[in-house]
Short mmCIF file of C-alpha atoms in Angstrom, two decimals:
data_model
loop_
_atom_site.label_atom_id
_atom_site.label_comp_id
_atom_site.label_asym_id
_atom_site.label_seq_id
_atom_site.Cartn_x
_atom_site.Cartn_y
_atom_site.Cartn_z
CA MET A 1 30.63 7.38 11.28
CA SER A 2 32.52 4.07 11.10
CA ALA A 3 32.66 1.78 8.08
CA ASN A 4 30.77 -0.82 10.09
CA LEU A 5 27.87 1.55 10.73
CA ILE A 6 27.79 2.59 7.07
CA SER A 7 27.58 -1.10 6.13
CA LEU A 8 24.74 -1.58 8.62
CA LEU A 9 22.90 1.44 7.18
CA ILE A 10 23.18 0.06 3.63
CA GLU A 11 21.95 -3.36 4.76
CA ALA A 12 19.08 -1.84 6.73
CA THR A 13 18.06 0.31 3.76
CA TRP A 14 17.84 -2.76 1.51
CA GLN A 15 15.88 -4.60 4.18
CA THR A 16 13.39 -1.74 4.32
CA ILE A 17 13.09 -1.63 0.53
CA TYR A 18 12.51 -5.41 0.48
CA MET A 19 9.82 -5.27 3.17
CA VAL A 20 8.00 -2.35 1.56
CA ALA A 21 8.22 -3.78 -1.98
CA ALA A 22 7.02 -7.25 -0.96
CA SER A 23 4.13 -5.98 1.16
CA THR A 24 3.11 -3.51 -1.57
CA VAL A 25 2.96 -6.29 -4.17
CA LEU A 26 1.08 -8.67 -1.88
CA GLY A 27 -1.21 -5.91 -0.59
CA THR A 28 -2.04 -4.89 -4.16
CA ILE A 29 -2.72 -8.48 -5.24
CA LEU A 30 -5.20 -8.80 -2.37
CA GLY A 31 -6.47 -5.23 -2.13
CA LEU A 32 -7.06 -4.43 -5.81
CA PRO A 33 -9.75 -7.05 -6.48
CA LEU A 34 -11.25 -6.37 -3.07
CA GLY A 35 -11.47 -2.65 -3.86
CA VAL A 36 -12.98 -3.34 -7.29
CA PHE A 37 -15.61 -5.58 -5.70
CA LEU A 38 -16.46 -3.03 -3.01
CA ALA A 39 -16.86 -0.35 -5.70
CA THR A 40 -19.15 -2.43 -7.93
CA SER A 41 -21.21 -4.63 -5.61
CA GLN A 42 -23.74 -2.34 -3.95
CA ARG A 43 -27.40 -2.77 -4.85
CA GLY A 44 -28.01 -2.24 -8.58
CA GLU A 45 -24.32 -2.05 -9.48
CA LEU A 46 -22.35 -4.25 -11.89
CA LEU A 47 -21.66 -7.06 -9.42
CA SER A 48 -24.68 -6.44 -7.21
CA ALA A 49 -24.20 -8.29 -3.90
CA PRO A 50 -25.22 -5.82 -1.19
CA MET A 51 -25.01 -8.23 1.74
CA VAL A 52 -21.50 -9.41 0.84
CA ASN A 53 -20.52 -5.78 0.22
CA ARG A 54 -21.65 -4.77 3.70
CA VAL A 55 -19.86 -7.66 5.40
CA LEU A 56 -16.60 -7.04 3.52
CA GLY A 57 -16.93 -3.31 4.17
CA LEU A 58 -17.20 -3.95 7.92
CA ILE A 59 -14.16 -6.24 7.85
CA VAL A 60 -12.13 -3.69 5.91
CA ASN A 61 -13.14 -0.89 8.29
CA ALA A 62 -12.30 -3.03 11.32
CA ALA A 63 -8.87 -3.92 9.92
CA ARG A 64 -8.11 -0.27 9.17
CA SER A 65 -9.16 0.77 12.69
CA VAL A 66 -6.50 -1.31 14.46
CA PRO A 67 -3.34 0.71 15.23
CA PHE A 68 -0.44 -0.85 13.33
CA ILE A 69 1.81 -1.52 16.32
CA ILE A 70 -1.07 -3.36 18.04
CA LEU A 71 -1.75 -5.33 14.87
CA VAL A 72 1.89 -6.46 14.73
CA VAL A 73 1.76 -7.79 18.28
CA ALA A 74 -1.75 -9.27 18.00
CA ILE A 75 -0.94 -11.46 14.99
CA ILE A 76 2.44 -12.77 16.23
CA PRO A 77 1.06 -16.35 16.50
CA PHE A 78 -0.29 -16.11 12.93
CA THR A 79 2.99 -14.65 11.68
CA ARG A 80 4.98 -17.40 13.38
CA ALA A 81 2.71 -20.08 11.93
CA LEU A 82 3.00 -18.58 8.45
CA VAL A 83 6.74 -17.89 8.15
CA GLY A 84 8.18 -19.83 11.07
CA THR A 85 9.33 -16.80 13.06
CA SER A 86 8.00 -13.53 14.44
CA ILE A 87 11.18 -11.49 13.93
CA GLY A 88 13.09 -10.36 10.86
CA THR A 89 12.11 -8.99 7.46
CA ASP A 90 10.05 -11.99 6.33
CA ALA A 91 8.00 -11.85 9.52
CA ALA A 92 7.51 -8.09 9.16
CA ILE A 93 6.00 -8.54 5.70
CA VAL A 94 2.97 -10.35 7.21
CA PRO A 95 1.57 -7.46 9.30
CA LEU A 96 2.65 -4.96 6.64
CA THR A 97 0.61 -6.85 4.03
CA ILE A 98 -2.38 -7.18 6.35
CA ALA A 99 -2.25 -3.43 7.04
CA ALA A 100 -1.79 -2.57 3.35
CA THR A 101 -4.62 -4.73 1.96
CA PRO A 102 -7.67 -2.89 3.40
CA PHE A 103 -5.95 0.47 2.90
CA ILE A 104 -5.34 -0.24 -0.79
CA ALA A 105 -8.84 -1.68 -1.16
CA ARG A 106 -10.45 1.56 0.02
CA LEU A 107 -8.18 3.67 -2.17
CA VAL A 108 -9.07 1.57 -5.22
CA GLU A 109 -12.76 1.72 -4.34
CA ASN A 110 -12.69 5.52 -4.05
CA SER A 111 -10.81 5.88 -7.36
CA ILE A 112 -13.31 3.68 -9.21
CA ARG A 113 -16.30 5.49 -7.73
CA GLU A 114 -14.95 8.75 -9.17
CA VAL A 115 -15.28 7.41 -12.72
CA ASP A 116 -18.08 9.11 -14.68
CA ALA A 117 -21.24 6.98 -14.46
CA GLY A 118 -22.05 7.97 -18.04
CA LEU A 119 -19.12 5.87 -19.25
CA ILE A 120 -20.56 2.81 -17.54
CA GLU A 121 -24.00 3.38 -19.06
CA ALA A 122 -22.45 3.85 -22.50
CA ALA A 123 -20.55 0.58 -22.18
CA ARG A 124 -23.70 -1.19 -21.02
CA ALA A 125 -25.61 0.18 -23.99
CA MET A 126 -22.98 -1.30 -26.30
CA GLY A 127 -23.51 -4.74 -24.75
CA ALA A 128 -20.35 -4.96 -22.65
CA THR A 129 -20.38 -7.53 -19.84
CA PRO A 130 -19.76 -6.44 -16.24
CA MET A 131 -16.20 -7.82 -16.32
CA GLN A 132 -15.49 -6.04 -19.61
CA ILE A 133 -16.75 -2.78 -18.13
CA ILE A 134 -14.56 -3.26 -15.06
CA ARG A 135 -11.44 -4.07 -17.07
CA LYS A 136 -11.81 -1.75 -20.04
CA VAL A 137 -13.68 1.20 -18.53
CA LEU A 138 -13.45 1.43 -14.76
CA LEU A 139 -9.86 0.33 -14.24
CA ARG A 140 -8.54 2.30 -17.22
CA GLU A 141 -10.29 5.50 -16.22
CA ALA A 142 -9.42 5.08 -12.55
CA LEU A 143 -5.76 4.22 -13.22
CA PRO A 144 -4.34 7.68 -12.37
CA GLY A 145 -6.22 7.72 -9.07
CA ILE A 146 -5.22 4.14 -8.31
CA THR A 147 -1.59 5.00 -9.05
CA LEU A 148 -1.68 7.95 -6.66
CA GLY A 149 -3.43 5.75 -4.10
CA LEU A 150 -0.73 3.09 -4.36
CA THR A 151 1.87 5.83 -3.99
CA LEU A 152 0.21 6.89 -0.76
CA ALA A 153 0.11 3.26 0.37
CA VAL A 154 3.85 2.83 -0.27
CA VAL A 155 4.61 6.01 1.69
CA SER A 156 2.54 4.69 4.60
CA LEU A 157 4.29 1.31 4.42
CA ILE A 158 7.69 3.02 4.65
CA GLY A 159 6.52 4.54 7.92
CA TYR A 160 5.07 1.23 9.11
CA SER A 161 8.31 -0.60 8.21
CA ALA A 162 10.17 1.72 10.56
CA MET A 163 7.67 0.91 13.33
CA VAL A 164 8.20 -2.86 13.12
CA GLY A 165 11.77 -2.23 14.24
CA ALA A 166 10.35 -1.75 17.73
CA VAL A 167 9.09 -5.35 17.86
CA GLY A 168 11.86 -7.35 16.24
CA GLY A 169 11.62 -6.32 12.63
CA GLU A 170 14.76 -5.40 10.79
CA GLY A 171 15.43 -2.44 8.52
CA LEU A 172 16.00 1.23 9.19
CA GLY A 173 13.58 1.42 12.10
CA ASP A 174 15.39 -1.35 13.95
CA LEU A 175 18.76 0.29 13.29
CA GLY A 176 17.51 3.67 14.48
CA ILE A 177 16.16 2.18 17.71
CA ARG A 178 19.15 -0.06 18.51
CA TYR A 179 21.89 2.43 17.69
CA GLY A 180 20.32 5.87 17.52
CA TYR A 181 18.13 5.54 20.63
CA GLN A 182 19.42 2.74 22.84
CA ARG A 183 23.12 3.49 22.26
CA PHE A 184 22.70 7.27 22.19
CA MET A 185 24.11 7.77 18.69
CA PRO A 186 22.21 10.77 17.29
CA ASP A 187 24.21 10.74 14.05
CA VAL A 188 22.79 7.28 13.26
CA MET A 189 19.26 8.40 14.10
CA LEU A 190 19.63 11.49 11.93
CA THR A 191 20.97 9.43 9.03
CA VAL A 192 18.06 7.00 9.32
CA VAL A 193 15.56 9.87 9.29
CA VAL A 194 17.22 11.44 6.25
CA ILE A 195 17.20 8.14 4.33
CA LEU A 196 13.51 7.62 5.12
CA ILE A 197 12.69 11.16 3.98
CA VAL A 198 14.60 10.63 0.73
CA MET A 199 12.76 7.33 0.14
CA VAL A 200 9.38 8.97 0.68
CA GLN A 201 10.23 11.85 -1.65
CA LEU A 202 11.42 9.49 -4.38
CA VAL A 203 8.31 7.32 -4.11
CA GLN A 204 6.03 10.37 -4.16
CA SER A 205 7.78 11.89 -7.18
CA VAL A 206 7.81 8.65 -9.17
CA GLY A 207 4.18 7.95 -8.30
CA GLU A 208 3.04 11.39 -9.40
CA TRP A 209 5.05 11.07 -12.63
CA ILE A 210 3.49 7.70 -13.45
CA ALA A 211 0.00 8.98 -12.61
CA ALA A 212 0.49 11.92 -14.98
CA ARG A 213 1.69 9.57 -17.73
CA VAL A 214 -1.32 7.26 -17.47
CA ASP A 215 -3.89 10.03 -17.13
CA LYS A 216 -5.75 9.80 -20.43
CA ARG A 217 -8.07 12.64 -19.49
CA ALA A 218 -5.14 15.03 -19.16
CA ALA A 219 -3.75 13.72 -22.45
CA ARG A 220 -7.09 14.34 -24.17
CA ASN A 221 -7.23 17.85 -22.75
CA ARG A 222 -3.72 18.55 -24.03
CA GLY A 223 -4.77 17.22 -27.42
CA HIS A 224 -7.56 19.72 -27.60
#
């Protein structure tokens, strides 16, 4: 493999890391509060707003139902209006964030709903406000699950980032298509696949390590 191709692989790897990191941060900023609200706003819950919960739930389900490659194409006018272009890494972050937000929201919702209801009742009995219960009980207890959920989201975004290469996005997916597929260079395609596999394995390992570190229940069990 030539020095030029190695340089292109390094650049494409950093482009992929940038796209995934930016969309993960933005998707978490949007998806985390949305997931918390969905988990606490059904009838009789901390932030009881059943009608709003149902409407947001439908929107989240609809967004998650759209295949990613169709989403990328469908929102090209929105992407162009937002970042001034529909190609490149900055443009790719828009559909990646839109895809990540409802996904993260559902993962956060599921993690919070797994928290023992007895902890919520105990906090209520001590006079804690709904926001205090959310911050100090629900989010703390659900943190290991949320961490694993975010790990899964990052892994999915790595795969999505490769797909945007088919529609003008940069990164490893674009490199694999332009050189590995269109120019019949299987060594480039193989290298791209290996790099993506390594990235996924690193993210999964780090995510599981962090989740184990923040799992207070496991720490309490070890203490006993």
